[in-house]
């Protein structure tokens, strides 16, 4: 049994290990350890002990999913970056009970233990294997910090500094909660954790569970299946399915442009860049309720969705400065089985959508239909990990850029994020909603900046669209980014005006 097979067996049988002195103890919730695996654990004890060093909890040592491996690689290349960390911030009209909050956090990580995972490498059989250590919950795998500041501005600054501090993924905890009290009766709560542990869609589950646990002290139990079970299912994906997916992507991505221009006003590319530095800025804009209605009606008339309309406009804008065509990444939830709908983890999987230069000679309606067809085809293979796609294309590792695409389009809706839509983003008018028994409003934290050279996010709250343009300041100046937004809105208006 090699190292990969051992890790898969430990995850599949849910074996939690703990180093106690020179002994390696184990627990198998709801089952028994097979004699074969027990023998293999004994053989690998020195290597497993090295991997578990410093852990005080029983831990399941599991492989990473394909896309987790990519994120972990990014962390190893730039451990000082916070581009791949997530945060949830809320502004509460009142004070939070610290004792109840701590108990709720204990319950949250009992429900979803993968949120508190640490990430290390296991060296065995001459190979170095990235893995995640998921604790059983005998010890707290989170940290609660409480501070008092003078006012809201000080709270915002403290929260941003809290997010901007890099995580140390190799050690626990990696799930942090910052409670900031200010004025006489106001507070802010910020949760921070690595993208490796959860995705944006999981954040709604986290908020809902934490709210319930804060108001209900009923003991919780671990939710099965775990994300580690999903990892094993992904690794066992049928060979025929893999072959079909790779053949599809090879046909769709026969030509990958070497460079994606963002704007006629962008800064010239730096020569001899050997390693891309994740850095970013964010600008916000809004599409009014009338504008949203126009998009929705236009989409219905063309038998497609609002997200496809907004994506096609982005493609059109980029094609104006990319004569070889453009590839835009679109994040999806993958195609996880229904059993994992209640599991927290990193399920997101981006799909690349290529648009050739010939689209500019088409009417927008024709362009739109081709984009809809391309996206539908890509979604058929959304269960095929992007990391496998990159490997199958035979692309050589290149630290100077992101593979396949450098720009991302993300359309998020209330149906997916729930009330989190109102809290994560700085809407001009937002209804106060209850959380932890208190009226709650947005407390935005600038986050996930620098993952790509340019990211366009559009969030639909059911009334209007809030836009976020995240961009690399080495590529676009603040003025150039503002001009990019103006050009996008003008292109959107022009497209919607087409009869």
Short mmCIF file of C-alpha atoms in Angstrom, two decimals:
data_model
loop_
_atom_site.label_atom_id
_atom_site.label_comp_id
_atom_site.label_asym_id
_atom_site.label_seq_id
_atom_site.Cartn_x
_atom_site.Cartn_y
_atom_site.Cartn_z
CA UNK A 1 0.00 0.00 0.00
CA UNK A 2 1.64 3.26 -1.14
CA UNK A 3 1.18 6.67 0.49
CA UNK A 4 -1.71 7.74 -1.75
CA UNK A 5 -3.55 4.49 -1.11
CA UNK A 6 -2.95 4.79 2.64
CA UNK A 7 -4.38 8.32 2.76
CA UNK A 8 -7.42 7.23 0.77
CA UNK A 9 -7.96 4.26 3.11
CA UNK A 10 -7.69 6.45 6.23
CA UNK A 11 -10.25 8.87 4.80
CA UNK A 12 -12.59 6.19 3.48
CA UNK A 13 -12.71 4.33 6.81
CA UNK A 14 -12.73 7.65 8.75
CA UNK A 15 -9.79 6.76 10.92
CA UNK A 16 -8.89 9.52 13.41
CA UNK A 17 -5.33 9.30 14.72
CA UNK A 18 -3.58 10.94 17.66
CA UNK A 19 0.02 10.87 18.78
CA UNK A 20 0.22 10.15 22.53
CA UNK A 21 3.84 10.03 23.62
CA UNK A 22 5.42 7.41 21.39
CA UNK A 23 2.10 5.68 20.77
CA UNK A 24 -0.28 6.21 17.88
CA UNK A 25 -3.88 5.93 19.05
CA UNK A 26 -6.92 5.76 16.80
CA UNK A 27 -10.68 6.09 16.77
CA UNK A 28 -13.06 4.88 14.09
CA UNK A 29 -16.51 6.48 14.64
CA UNK A 30 -19.21 3.89 14.09
CA UNK A 31 -16.85 1.16 12.89
CA UNK A 32 -13.80 -0.99 13.43
CA UNK A 33 -10.33 -0.72 11.97
CA UNK A 34 -9.64 -3.44 9.39
CA UNK A 35 -6.62 -5.70 10.17
CA UNK A 36 -4.98 -4.78 6.86
CA UNK A 37 -5.23 -1.05 7.53
CA UNK A 38 -4.08 -1.50 11.13
CA UNK A 39 -0.95 -3.25 9.84
CA UNK A 40 -0.31 -0.51 7.28
CA UNK A 41 -0.71 2.21 9.94
CA UNK A 42 1.83 0.42 12.10
CA UNK A 43 4.29 0.28 9.20
CA UNK A 44 3.82 3.97 8.44
CA UNK A 45 3.82 5.07 12.09
CA UNK A 46 7.02 7.23 11.93
CA UNK A 47 5.76 9.16 8.92
CA UNK A 48 2.24 9.55 10.34
CA UNK A 49 3.71 10.70 13.66
CA UNK A 50 5.73 13.40 11.87
CA UNK A 51 2.59 14.58 10.10
CA UNK A 52 0.61 14.71 13.37
CA UNK A 53 3.34 16.50 15.35
CA UNK A 54 1.90 19.27 17.50
CA UNK A 55 -1.73 18.17 17.10
CA UNK A 56 -3.58 17.57 20.38
CA UNK A 57 -6.81 16.31 18.83
CA UNK A 58 -7.65 13.02 17.14
CA UNK A 59 -7.27 13.85 13.44
CA UNK A 60 -8.36 12.25 10.20
CA UNK A 61 -5.49 12.55 7.69
CA UNK A 62 -7.08 12.84 4.27
CA UNK A 63 -5.89 13.61 0.75
CA UNK A 64 -6.83 16.97 -0.72
CA UNK A 65 -9.35 17.28 -3.51
CA UNK A 66 -7.92 18.15 -6.93
CA UNK A 67 -8.76 21.85 -6.65
CA UNK A 68 -7.66 22.00 -3.01
CA UNK A 69 -4.25 20.87 -4.20
CA UNK A 70 -4.10 23.87 -6.53
CA UNK A 71 -4.98 26.27 -3.70
CA UNK A 72 -2.46 24.63 -1.38
CA UNK A 73 0.20 25.05 -4.06
CA UNK A 74 -0.67 28.76 -4.31
CA UNK A 75 -0.29 29.02 -0.53
CA UNK A 76 3.11 27.32 -0.60
CA UNK A 77 4.29 29.69 -3.32
CA UNK A 78 3.02 32.80 -1.51
CA UNK A 79 2.23 32.05 2.15
CA UNK A 80 2.08 35.76 2.95
CA UNK A 81 -0.93 36.29 0.64
CA UNK A 82 -4.52 36.40 1.90
CA UNK A 83 -6.02 36.28 -1.62
CA UNK A 84 -7.35 32.79 -0.93
CA UNK A 85 -8.93 33.46 2.47
CA UNK A 86 -12.65 34.06 3.11
CA UNK A 87 -14.33 36.40 5.58
CA UNK A 88 -17.86 37.06 6.79
CA UNK A 89 -18.50 40.35 8.57
CA UNK A 90 -21.66 41.68 10.22
CA UNK A 91 -22.51 44.88 12.12
CA UNK A 92 -24.74 44.15 15.12
CA UNK A 93 -26.91 46.66 16.95
CA UNK A 94 -26.18 45.38 20.44
CA UNK A 95 -23.66 43.28 22.32
CA UNK A 96 -23.01 39.58 21.74
CA UNK A 97 -22.85 37.19 24.70
CA UNK A 98 -19.27 35.89 24.55
CA UNK A 99 -20.03 32.67 26.42
CA UNK A 100 -22.89 31.76 24.07
CA UNK A 101 -20.79 32.72 21.05
CA UNK A 102 -17.95 30.45 22.13
CA UNK A 103 -20.38 27.57 22.70
CA UNK A 104 -21.89 28.19 19.24
CA UNK A 105 -18.43 28.09 17.64
CA UNK A 106 -17.73 24.78 19.38
CA UNK A 107 -20.98 23.44 17.96
CA UNK A 108 -20.24 24.82 14.49
CA UNK A 109 -16.90 23.03 14.20
CA UNK A 110 -18.44 19.89 15.66
CA UNK A 111 -21.03 19.95 12.86
CA UNK A 112 -18.49 20.82 10.17
CA UNK A 113 -15.06 19.65 11.37
CA UNK A 114 -13.42 20.32 7.99
CA UNK A 115 -13.75 24.05 8.73
CA UNK A 116 -11.06 23.67 11.38
CA UNK A 117 -8.65 21.58 9.30
CA UNK A 118 -4.93 22.21 9.10
CA UNK A 119 -2.95 21.48 5.95
CA UNK A 120 0.38 19.71 5.84
CA UNK A 121 2.46 17.31 3.79
CA UNK A 122 2.98 13.62 4.49
CA UNK A 123 6.31 12.25 3.32
CA UNK A 124 6.04 8.54 2.73
CA UNK A 125 7.53 6.09 0.25
CA UNK A 126 9.76 8.79 -1.20
CA UNK A 127 6.80 11.03 -2.05
CA UNK A 128 5.55 14.25 -0.49
CA UNK A 129 1.75 14.23 -0.37
CA UNK A 130 -0.36 17.26 0.57
CA UNK A 131 -3.07 16.39 3.08
CA UNK A 132 -5.63 17.87 5.45
CA UNK A 133 -5.90 17.08 9.15
CA UNK A 134 -9.52 17.14 10.26
CA UNK A 135 -9.98 17.15 14.04
CA UNK A 136 -12.57 15.11 15.88
CA UNK A 137 -13.44 18.01 18.15
CA UNK A 138 -11.93 16.93 21.48
CA UNK A 139 -10.15 20.29 21.54
CA UNK A 140 -11.21 23.64 20.11
CA UNK A 141 -9.98 24.19 16.55
CA UNK A 142 -10.95 27.84 16.43
CA UNK A 143 -9.80 31.05 18.07
CA UNK A 144 -12.15 33.70 19.44
CA UNK A 145 -10.65 37.18 19.78
CA UNK A 146 -12.47 40.03 21.55
CA UNK A 147 -11.46 43.69 21.37
CA UNK A 148 -12.92 47.06 22.25
CA UNK A 149 -12.42 50.13 20.02
CA UNK A 150 -13.70 53.68 20.01
CA UNK A 151 -16.01 53.79 16.98
CA UNK A 152 -17.16 52.23 13.72
CA UNK A 153 -14.21 53.54 11.71
CA UNK A 154 -11.77 51.98 14.15
CA UNK A 155 -13.74 48.73 14.03
CA UNK A 156 -13.58 48.67 10.22
CA UNK A 157 -9.82 49.24 10.27
CA UNK A 158 -9.29 46.56 12.90
CA UNK A 159 -11.42 44.08 10.94
CA UNK A 160 -9.51 44.73 7.72
CA UNK A 161 -6.18 44.28 9.51
CA UNK A 162 -7.54 41.06 11.00
CA UNK A 163 -8.35 39.74 7.53
CA UNK A 164 -5.05 40.92 6.04
CA UNK A 165 -2.98 38.92 8.56
CA UNK A 166 -1.84 35.70 6.79
CA UNK A 167 -2.97 32.32 8.09
CA UNK A 168 -0.51 29.55 8.93
CA UNK A 169 -2.26 26.61 7.33
CA UNK A 170 0.08 23.99 8.75
CA UNK A 171 -1.06 24.64 12.31
CA UNK A 172 -4.41 24.84 14.05
CA UNK A 173 -6.53 26.89 14.48
CA UNK A 174 -7.32 28.10 10.99
CA UNK A 175 -10.85 29.24 11.83
CA UNK A 176 -10.90 32.65 13.52
CA UNK A 177 -13.68 34.78 14.98
CA UNK A 178 -13.13 38.43 15.84
CA UNK A 179 -15.71 40.15 18.09
CA UNK A 180 -15.24 43.92 18.07
CA UNK A 181 -17.20 46.02 20.56
CA UNK A 182 -17.51 49.76 19.92
CA UNK A 183 -19.60 52.78 20.95
CA UNK A 184 -21.91 52.03 23.85
CA UNK A 185 -24.00 49.24 22.41
CA UNK A 186 -22.70 48.17 19.01
CA UNK A 187 -20.45 45.37 17.86
CA UNK A 188 -19.06 43.70 14.77
CA UNK A 189 -18.39 40.03 14.19
CA UNK A 190 -15.89 38.80 11.59
CA UNK A 191 -15.25 35.16 10.72
CA UNK A 192 -12.11 34.26 8.79
CA UNK A 193 -11.00 30.91 7.35
CA UNK A 194 -9.04 29.56 4.37
CA UNK A 195 -10.74 29.00 1.02
CA UNK A 196 -9.33 25.46 1.24
CA UNK A 197 -11.89 24.72 3.96
CA UNK A 198 -15.01 26.19 2.37
CA UNK A 199 -16.34 28.02 -0.65
CA UNK A 200 -18.61 31.02 -1.05
CA UNK A 201 -21.73 28.86 -1.24
CA UNK A 202 -20.81 27.16 2.06
CA UNK A 203 -20.71 30.52 3.81
CA UNK A 204 -24.51 30.65 3.96
CA UNK A 205 -24.55 27.31 5.78
CA UNK A 206 -21.98 28.61 8.26
CA UNK A 207 -24.02 31.72 9.10
CA UNK A 208 -27.27 29.77 9.40
CA UNK A 209 -25.73 27.10 11.66
CA UNK A 210 -23.95 29.63 13.88
CA UNK A 211 -27.15 31.61 14.34
CA UNK A 212 -29.10 28.49 15.30
CA UNK A 213 -26.40 27.24 17.68
CA UNK A 214 -26.20 30.63 19.41
CA UNK A 215 -29.91 30.54 20.23
CA UNK A 216 -30.17 26.77 20.83
CA UNK A 217 -27.66 25.10 23.17
CA UNK A 218 -28.67 21.55 22.18
CA UNK A 219 -25.49 19.44 21.75
CA UNK A 220 -24.50 18.84 18.14
CA UNK A 221 -22.95 15.90 16.33
CA UNK A 222 -20.68 15.64 13.32
CA UNK A 223 -22.57 15.85 10.01
CA UNK A 224 -21.91 12.98 7.62
CA UNK A 225 -20.82 12.62 4.92
CA UNK A 226 -17.67 14.66 5.48
CA UNK A 227 -15.94 16.67 2.80
CA UNK A 228 -13.19 14.04 2.95
CA UNK A 229 -15.74 11.49 1.71
CA UNK A 230 -16.30 13.75 -1.31
CA UNK A 231 -12.54 13.76 -1.93
CA UNK A 232 -12.53 9.97 -2.14
CA UNK A 233 -15.60 9.94 -4.42
CA UNK A 234 -13.87 12.43 -6.71
CA UNK A 235 -10.74 10.27 -6.91
CA UNK A 236 -12.88 7.27 -7.83
CA UNK A 237 -14.55 9.08 -10.72
CA UNK A 238 -15.05 6.64 -13.59
CA UNK A 239 -12.22 6.48 -16.11
CA UNK A 240 -14.70 6.77 -19.00
CA UNK A 241 -16.12 9.98 -17.53
CA UNK A 242 -12.62 11.40 -17.16
CA UNK A 243 -11.72 10.55 -20.75
CA UNK A 244 -14.92 12.12 -22.07
CA UNK A 245 -14.38 15.31 -20.09
CA UNK A 246 -10.76 15.68 -21.13
CA UNK A 247 -11.63 15.12 -24.78
CA UNK A 248 -14.28 17.84 -24.53
CA UNK A 249 -11.89 20.37 -23.02
CA UNK A 250 -9.15 19.60 -25.51
CA UNK A 251 -11.60 20.31 -28.34
CA UNK A 252 -12.84 23.53 -26.71
CA UNK A 253 -9.41 24.86 -25.76
CA UNK A 254 -7.39 24.07 -28.86
CA UNK A 255 -5.94 27.57 -28.71
CA UNK A 256 -5.16 29.24 -25.41
CA UNK A 257 -4.12 32.90 -25.79
CA UNK A 258 -0.77 33.54 -24.16
CA UNK A 259 -1.89 36.86 -22.70
CA UNK A 260 -5.23 38.49 -21.93
CA UNK A 261 -5.39 42.25 -22.37
CA UNK A 262 -7.78 44.01 -20.03
CA UNK A 263 -8.09 47.46 -21.54
CA UNK A 264 -6.54 49.81 -24.06
CA UNK A 265 -5.47 51.89 -21.05
CA UNK A 266 -3.78 49.12 -19.07
CA UNK A 267 -0.17 49.36 -17.97
CA UNK A 268 2.31 47.59 -20.26
CA UNK A 269 3.21 44.08 -19.07
CA UNK A 270 6.35 43.80 -16.99
CA UNK A 271 9.08 41.89 -18.74
CA UNK A 272 10.74 38.85 -17.20
CA UNK A 273 8.15 38.39 -14.45
CA UNK A 274 8.99 35.00 -12.94
CA UNK A 275 6.27 34.87 -10.29
CA UNK A 276 2.85 36.48 -10.21
CA UNK A 277 2.15 38.41 -7.01
CA UNK A 278 -1.50 38.15 -5.88
CA UNK A 279 -2.51 41.76 -5.30
CA UNK A 280 -5.72 43.56 -5.91
CA UNK A 281 -8.04 46.51 -5.48
CA UNK A 282 -11.85 46.63 -5.64
CA UNK A 283 -14.28 49.14 -7.10
CA UNK A 284 -18.05 48.93 -6.65
CA UNK A 285 -20.89 49.93 -8.94
CA UNK A 286 -24.61 49.27 -9.11
CA UNK A 287 -27.09 48.35 -11.83
CA UNK A 288 -30.41 49.89 -10.82
CA UNK A 289 -33.67 48.02 -10.44
CA UNK A 290 -34.70 49.31 -13.88
CA UNK A 291 -31.42 48.06 -15.35
CA UNK A 292 -31.87 44.68 -13.72
CA UNK A 293 -35.39 44.44 -15.12
CA UNK A 294 -34.06 45.19 -18.63
CA UNK A 295 -31.49 42.39 -18.30
CA UNK A 296 -34.08 39.90 -17.05
CA UNK A 297 -36.56 40.73 -19.81
CA UNK A 298 -33.87 40.59 -22.51
CA UNK A 299 -32.71 37.20 -21.22
CA UNK A 300 -36.25 35.82 -21.30
CA UNK A 301 -36.79 37.09 -24.83
CA UNK A 302 -33.63 35.28 -25.96
CA UNK A 303 -34.44 32.11 -23.98
CA UNK A 304 -31.39 32.35 -21.75
CA UNK A 305 -30.45 33.66 -18.30
CA UNK A 306 -29.33 37.00 -16.92
CA UNK A 307 -25.91 35.56 -16.05
CA UNK A 308 -25.30 34.57 -19.69
CA UNK A 309 -26.26 38.08 -20.86
CA UNK A 310 -23.85 39.69 -18.39
CA UNK A 311 -21.07 37.24 -19.27
CA UNK A 312 -21.50 37.84 -23.02
CA UNK A 313 -21.17 41.60 -22.50
CA UNK A 314 -17.91 41.03 -20.61
CA UNK A 315 -16.62 38.80 -23.40
CA UNK A 316 -17.48 41.44 -25.98
CA UNK A 317 -15.62 44.13 -24.06
CA UNK A 318 -12.49 41.96 -23.73
CA UNK A 319 -12.59 40.82 -27.36
CA UNK A 320 -12.17 44.44 -28.43
CA UNK A 321 -8.59 44.29 -27.10
CA UNK A 322 -7.81 40.58 -27.66
CA UNK A 323 -7.47 39.67 -31.33
CA UNK A 324 -6.83 35.97 -30.58
CA UNK A 325 -10.01 35.52 -28.56
CA UNK A 326 -10.52 35.43 -24.83
CA UNK A 327 -11.10 32.80 -22.15
CA UNK A 328 -13.19 33.75 -19.11
CA UNK A 329 -13.38 31.53 -16.06
CA UNK A 330 -16.82 30.93 -14.52
CA UNK A 331 -17.06 29.36 -11.03
CA UNK A 332 -19.59 26.55 -10.56
CA UNK A 333 -20.61 24.36 -7.68
CA UNK A 334 -19.41 21.26 -9.47
CA UNK A 335 -21.79 18.30 -9.65
CA UNK A 336 -21.70 16.94 -6.12
CA UNK A 337 -24.15 14.21 -5.16
CA UNK A 338 -27.24 15.24 -3.16
CA UNK A 339 -25.76 13.63 -0.07
CA UNK A 340 -23.17 16.41 0.10
CA UNK A 341 -25.64 19.30 0.02
CA UNK A 342 -25.42 19.53 3.82
CA UNK A 343 -21.61 19.19 3.91
CA UNK A 344 -19.26 22.14 4.28
CA UNK A 345 -16.19 22.21 2.07
CA UNK A 346 -14.46 23.48 -1.04
CA UNK A 347 -16.78 22.27 -3.81
CA UNK A 348 -16.36 25.17 -6.23
CA UNK A 349 -14.96 24.30 -9.65
CA UNK A 350 -14.29 26.92 -12.36
CA UNK A 351 -15.01 26.20 -16.00
CA UNK A 352 -13.28 28.10 -18.84
CA UNK A 353 -15.46 29.61 -21.58
CA UNK A 354 -13.71 30.60 -24.82
CA UNK A 355 -14.97 33.28 -27.21
CA UNK A 356 -13.25 33.66 -30.57
CA UNK A 357 -12.55 37.01 -32.26
CA UNK A 358 -15.27 36.34 -34.84
CA UNK A 359 -17.91 37.09 -32.21
CA UNK A 360 -17.38 40.83 -32.71
CA UNK A 361 -18.72 40.58 -36.26
CA UNK A 362 -21.94 39.04 -34.94
CA UNK A 363 -24.98 40.80 -33.59
CA UNK A 364 -25.14 40.67 -29.82
CA UNK A 365 -28.06 38.23 -30.06
CA UNK A 366 -25.96 35.82 -32.13
CA UNK A 367 -23.02 36.22 -29.76
CA UNK A 368 -25.35 35.59 -26.82
CA UNK A 369 -26.66 32.32 -28.23
CA UNK A 370 -23.14 31.01 -28.83
CA UNK A 371 -22.13 31.97 -25.31
CA UNK A 372 -25.20 30.19 -23.91
CA UNK A 373 -24.29 27.05 -25.89
CA UNK A 374 -20.65 27.22 -24.78
CA UNK A 375 -21.56 27.66 -21.12
CA UNK A 376 -24.13 24.85 -21.23
CA UNK A 377 -21.49 22.53 -22.70
CA UNK A 378 -18.98 23.53 -20.02
CA UNK A 379 -21.51 22.91 -17.26
CA UNK A 380 -21.98 19.35 -18.50
CA UNK A 381 -18.43 18.73 -17.30
CA UNK A 382 -18.42 20.87 -14.19
CA UNK A 383 -17.69 17.76 -12.11
CA UNK A 384 -14.31 17.39 -13.82
CA UNK A 385 -11.82 19.25 -11.61
CA UNK A 386 -10.13 22.24 -13.18
CA UNK A 387 -6.77 20.98 -11.88
CA UNK A 388 -7.21 17.78 -13.93
CA UNK A 389 -8.20 19.86 -16.95
CA UNK A 390 -4.97 21.86 -16.73
CA UNK A 391 -2.88 18.71 -16.35
CA UNK A 392 -4.67 17.02 -19.25
CA UNK A 393 -3.90 19.97 -21.53
CA UNK A 394 -0.21 19.40 -20.87
CA UNK A 395 0.39 22.98 -19.76
CA UNK A 396 3.80 23.53 -18.23
CA UNK A 397 3.78 25.12 -14.75
CA UNK A 398 4.07 28.90 -15.05
CA UNK A 399 4.30 30.96 -11.87
CA UNK A 400 4.05 34.22 -13.82
CA UNK A 401 0.33 33.81 -14.55
CA UNK A 402 -2.78 31.82 -13.71
CA UNK A 403 -3.37 28.78 -15.95
CA UNK A 404 -5.83 28.86 -18.89
CA UNK A 405 -7.58 32.12 -17.91
CA UNK A 406 -6.64 35.34 -16.17
CA UNK A 407 -10.12 36.88 -15.91
CA UNK A 408 -13.14 35.58 -13.99
CA UNK A 409 -16.87 36.25 -14.16
CA UNK A 410 -19.00 35.45 -11.12
CA UNK A 411 -22.78 35.92 -10.86
CA UNK A 412 -24.26 35.34 -7.40
CA UNK A 413 -27.92 35.32 -6.37
CA UNK A 414 -29.91 35.42 -3.15
CA UNK A 415 -31.18 31.91 -3.92
CA UNK A 416 -27.63 30.66 -3.33
CA UNK A 417 -26.26 33.01 -0.66
CA UNK A 418 -29.48 33.65 1.28
CA UNK A 419 -29.39 36.66 3.62
CA UNK A 420 -25.62 36.67 3.31
CA UNK A 421 -26.21 38.74 0.16
CA UNK A 422 -27.21 41.67 2.37
CA UNK A 423 -24.22 41.38 4.71
CA UNK A 424 -21.25 40.60 2.48
CA UNK A 425 -21.64 43.58 0.18
CA UNK A 426 -22.05 47.36 0.74
CA UNK A 427 -25.50 47.99 -0.69
CA UNK A 428 -26.70 51.59 -0.58
CA UNK A 429 -29.90 50.47 1.14
CA UNK A 430 -30.07 47.20 3.05
CA UNK A 431 -32.82 45.94 5.33
CA UNK A 432 -31.67 45.05 8.83
CA UNK A 433 -31.92 41.31 9.46
CA UNK A 434 -31.71 39.36 12.73
CA UNK A 435 -28.54 37.43 13.58
CA UNK A 436 -27.51 36.17 17.01
CA UNK A 437 -30.71 37.72 18.31
CA UNK A 438 -29.71 41.23 17.21
CA UNK A 439 -30.53 43.52 14.25
CA UNK A 440 -27.70 43.13 11.76
CA UNK A 441 -26.36 45.19 8.83
CA UNK A 442 -23.41 44.88 6.42
CA UNK A 443 -19.86 45.11 7.70
CA UNK A 444 -17.91 44.58 4.48
CA UNK A 445 -14.33 43.37 4.50
CA UNK A 446 -12.27 43.72 1.33
CA UNK A 447 -11.28 40.15 0.48
CA UNK A 448 -10.15 37.68 -2.19
CA UNK A 449 -8.39 40.43 -4.11
CA UNK A 450 -5.65 39.37 -6.52
CA UNK A 451 -6.75 35.83 -7.33
CA UNK A 452 -6.92 36.85 -11.00
CA UNK A 453 -5.82 39.84 -13.06
CA UNK A 454 -9.45 40.90 -13.28
CA UNK A 455 -12.64 39.58 -11.69
CA UNK A 456 -16.13 40.87 -12.43
CA UNK A 457 -18.68 39.90 -9.77
CA UNK A 458 -22.35 40.75 -10.09
CA UNK A 459 -24.62 40.06 -7.14
CA UNK A 460 -28.39 39.87 -7.54
CA UNK A 461 -30.34 40.65 -4.38
CA UNK A 462 -33.65 40.31 -6.19
CA UNK A 463 -34.05 44.06 -6.73
CA UNK A 464 -30.83 45.33 -8.32
CA UNK A 465 -27.30 44.19 -9.17
CA UNK A 466 -24.25 45.18 -7.17
CA UNK A 467 -21.05 45.00 -9.18
CA UNK A 468 -17.53 44.44 -7.91
CA UNK A 469 -14.53 44.88 -10.16
CA UNK A 470 -11.45 43.32 -8.59
CA UNK A 471 -8.28 44.11 -10.49
CA UNK A 472 -4.52 43.92 -10.32
CA UNK A 473 -3.25 47.50 -9.75
CA UNK A 474 -0.12 46.59 -11.70
CA UNK A 475 -2.36 46.09 -14.75
CA UNK A 476 -5.01 48.76 -14.26
CA UNK A 477 -4.77 52.10 -12.51
CA UNK A 478 -7.69 53.30 -10.38
CA UNK A 479 -8.84 55.56 -13.22
CA UNK A 480 -8.45 52.79 -15.82
CA UNK A 481 -10.52 50.44 -13.65
CA UNK A 482 -13.22 53.09 -13.31
CA UNK A 483 -13.18 53.55 -17.09
CA UNK A 484 -13.48 49.76 -17.51
CA UNK A 485 -16.66 49.79 -15.42
CA UNK A 486 -18.10 52.70 -17.41
CA UNK A 487 -17.31 50.88 -20.67
CA UNK A 488 -18.97 47.70 -19.39
CA UNK A 489 -22.15 49.53 -18.40
CA UNK A 490 -22.22 51.29 -21.76
CA UNK A 491 -21.73 47.97 -23.57
CA UNK A 492 -24.52 46.45 -21.50
CA UNK A 493 -26.88 49.28 -22.39
CA UNK A 494 -25.98 48.94 -26.08
CA UNK A 495 -26.56 45.18 -26.01
CA UNK A 496 -29.94 45.53 -24.33
CA UNK A 497 -30.98 48.12 -26.89
CA UNK A 498 -30.55 45.65 -29.75
CA UNK A 499 -33.92 44.75 -31.25
#
